[in-house]
Amino acid sequence: MESTYVILTSKPGVFRTEAGDGADIIETYDYVFYGRALAVFSIALLRREIKLVVTEETPPYVVNHVPSKFLEKFASVDAARKELAHLTRFGSMESALTLRSGAIAAEH
């Protein structure tokens, strides 16, 4: 499998997505919409097809194992960043996508 990148989504208080073995988190962003933290997005490098672990953060804490083959794939970190920017901007609505401090910002 050639290097591909995916965007992982977590919604604090609702669910979290973990990449696990076979993927490396490259960058993590906080998404705020009208002053409210709505999501955390991570760009991950897939080294192979994996199953992502999606865990609900409220009872009954259901855990799902989702094959990465269902995610949109990107050929570069930059392509994933562009898609993330596109997904989080809505005209003149107040939104912010902020790279977390200490996050890895690298081209692979």
Coordinates of N, CA and C in Angstrom, one line a residue, residues 29-103:
Y29 N -6.2 19.0 15.1 CA -6.8 20.3 15.0 C -8.1 20.3 15.9
D30 N -8.3 21.4 16.6 CA -9.5 21.7 17.3 C -10.4 22.5 16.4
Y31 N -11.7 22.1 16.3 CA -12.7 22.8 15.5 C -13.7 23.5 16.4
V32 N -13.8 24.8 16.3 CA -14.7 25.6 17.1 C -15.7 26.3 16.2
F33 N -16.9 26.2 16.5 CA -18.0 26.8 15.7 C -18.8 27.8 16.6
Y34 N -18.8 29.1 16.3 CA -19.5 30.1 17.1 C -19.1 29.9 18.6
G35 N -17.8 29.7 18.9 CA -17.3 29.7 20.2 C -17.5 28.4 20.9
R36 N -18.0 27.4 20.3 CA -18.3 26.1 20.9 C -17.4 25.0 20.2
A37 N -16.6 24.3 21.1 CA -15.8 23.2 20.6 C -16.6 22.1 20.1
L38 N -16.6 21.8 18.8 CA -17.5 20.8 18.2 C -16.7 19.5 17.9
A39 N -15.5 19.6 17.5 CA -14.8 18.4 17.1 C -13.3 18.5 17.2
V40 N -12.6 17.4 17.1 CA -11.2 17.3 17.0 C -10.9 16.4 15.8
F41 N -10.1 17.0 14.9 CA -9.8 16.3 13.6 C -8.3 16.0 13.7
S42 N -7.9 14.8 13.3 CA -6.5 14.4 13.1 C -6.3 13.9 11.7
I43 N -5.2 14.3 11.2 CA -4.7 13.8 9.9 C -3.7 12.6 10.3
A44 N -4.0 11.5 9.7 CA -3.2 10.3 10.0 C -2.6 9.7 8.7
L45 N -1.4 9.2 8.8 CA -0.7 8.5 7.8 C -1.0 7.0 8.0
L46 N -1.6 6.4 7.0 CA -1.9 5.0 7.0 C -0.7 4.2 6.5
R47 N -0.1 3.3 7.2 CA 1.0 2.5 6.7 C 0.4 1.2 6.1
R48 N -0.8 0.9 6.4 CA -1.5 -0.3 5.9 C -3.0 -0.1 6.2
E49 N -3.9 -0.9 5.6 CA -5.3 -0.9 6.0 C -5.4 -1.4 7.4
I50 N -6.2 -0.6 8.2 CA -6.4 -1.0 9.6 C -7.9 -0.9 10.0
K51 N -8.2 -1.2 11.2 CA -9.5 -1.0 11.8 C -9.4 0.1 12.8
L52 N -10.1 1.2 12.6 CA -10.1 2.3 13.6 C -11.0 1.9 14.7
V53 N -10.7 2.4 15.9 CA -11.5 2.1 17.1 C -12.3 3.4 17.4
V54 N -13.7 3.3 17.3 CA -14.6 4.4 17.5 C -15.3 4.1 18.8
T55 N -15.1 4.9 19.9 CA -15.7 4.6 21.2 C -16.7 5.7 21.6
E56 N -17.9 5.3 21.9 CA -18.9 6.3 22.4 C -18.4 6.7 23.8
E57 N -18.6 8.0 24.1 CA -18.2 8.5 25.4 C -19.3 8.6 26.4
T58 N -20.5 8.1 26.0 CA -21.6 8.0 26.9 C -22.1 6.6 27.0
P59 N -22.7 6.3 28.1 CA -23.2 4.9 28.3 C -24.1 4.5 27.1
P60 N -24.0 3.3 26.6 CA -23.3 2.2 27.1 C -21.9 2.0 26.6
Y61 N -21.3 3.1 26.1 CA -19.9 3.1 25.7 C -19.6 2.1 24.6
V62 N -20.4 2.1 23.6 CA -20.2 1.1 22.5 C -18.9 1.4 21.8
V63 N -18.2 0.3 21.4 CA -17.0 0.3 20.7 C -17.2 -0.3 19.3
N64 N -16.8 0.5 18.3 CA -16.9 0.0 16.9 C -15.6 -0.1 16.3
H65 N -15.3 -1.1 15.5 CA -14.1 -1.3 14.8 C -14.4 -1.0 13.3
V66 N -13.9 0.1 12.8 CA -14.3 0.5 11.4 C -13.1 0.4 10.5
P67 N -13.3 -0.4 9.4 CA -12.1 -0.6 8.5 C -11.8 0.7 7.8
S68 N -10.5 1.0 7.7 CA -10.0 2.3 7.1 C -10.4 2.3 5.6
K69 N -10.7 1.2 5.0 CA -11.1 1.2 3.6 C -12.3 2.1 3.3
F70 N -13.1 2.4 4.4 CA -14.3 3.2 4.2 C -14.0 4.7 4.3
L71 N -12.8 5.1 4.6 CA -12.5 6.5 4.8 C -11.9 7.1 3.4
E72 N -12.2 8.4 3.2 CA -11.6 9.0 2.1 C -10.1 9.1 2.3
K73 N -9.4 8.8 1.2 CA -7.9 8.8 1.3 C -7.3 10.0 0.5
F74 N -6.2 10.5 1.0 CA -5.5 11.6 0.3 C -4.1 11.2 0.1
A75 N -3.5 11.7 -1.1 CA -2.2 11.3 -1.5 C -1.1 12.1 -0.7
S76 N -1.5 13.2 0.0 CA -0.5 14.0 0.7 C -1.1 14.6 1.9
V77 N -0.3 15.1 2.9 CA -0.8 15.8 4.0 C -1.5 17.1 3.6
D78 N -0.9 17.8 2.6 CA -1.5 19.0 2.1 C -2.9 18.8 1.5
A79 N -3.1 17.7 0.8 CA -4.4 17.4 0.2 C -5.4 17.2 1.4
A80 N -5.0 16.5 2.4 CA -5.9 16.3 3.6 C -6.2 17.6 4.3
R81 N -5.2 18.5 4.4 CA -5.4 19.8 5.0 C -6.4 20.6 4.2
K82 N -6.3 20.6 2.9 CA -7.2 21.4 2.1 C -8.6 20.8 2.2
E83 N -8.8 19.5 2.3 CA -10.1 19.0 2.5 C -10.7 19.3 3.8
L84 N -9.9 19.3 4.9 CA -10.3 19.6 6.2 C -10.7 21.1 6.3
A85 N -10.0 22.0 5.6 CA -10.3 23.4 5.6 C -11.7 23.6 4.8
H86 N -11.8 22.8 3.8 CA -13.1 22.9 3.0 C -14.3 22.4 3.9
L87 N -14.1 21.3 4.6 CA -15.1 20.8 5.4 C -15.6 21.6 6.6
T88 N -14.7 22.5 7.0 CA -14.9 23.3 8.3 C -15.2 24.8 8.0
R89 N -15.4 25.2 6.8 CA -15.7 26.6 6.5 C -17.1 26.6 5.8
F90 N -17.9 27.6 6.3 CA -19.3 27.7 5.8 C -19.5 29.2 5.6
G91 N -19.1 29.7 4.4 CA -19.3 31.1 4.1 C -18.7 32.0 5.1
S92 N -19.6 32.9 5.6 CA -19.2 33.9 6.6 C -19.5 33.4 8.0
M93 N -19.8 32.2 8.3 CA -20.1 31.7 9.6 C -18.8 31.7 10.4
E94 N -19.0 31.9 11.7 CA -17.8 32.0 12.6 C -17.3 30.6 13.0
S95 N -16.2 30.3 12.4 CA -15.6 29.0 12.7 C -14.1 29.1 12.8
A96 N -13.4 28.2 13.5 CA -12.0 28.2 13.6 C -11.4 26.8 13.7
L97 N -10.4 26.6 12.9 CA -9.7 25.3 12.9 C -8.3 25.6 13.3
T98 N -7.9 25.1 14.5 CA -6.6 25.5 15.1 C -5.8 24.3 15.4
L99 N -4.5 24.3 14.8 CA -3.6 23.2 15.1 C -3.2 23.2 16.5
R100 N -3.3 22.1 17.1 CA -3.0 21.9 18.6 C -1.5 22.2 18.8
S101 N -1.2 22.9 19.9 CA 0.2 23.1 20.2 C 0.8 21.8 20.6
G102 N 2.1 21.6 20.2 CA 2.8 20.4 20.4 C 2.4 19.3 19.3
A103 N 1.5 19.7 18.4 CA 1.1 18.7 17.4 C 2.2 18.7 16.3

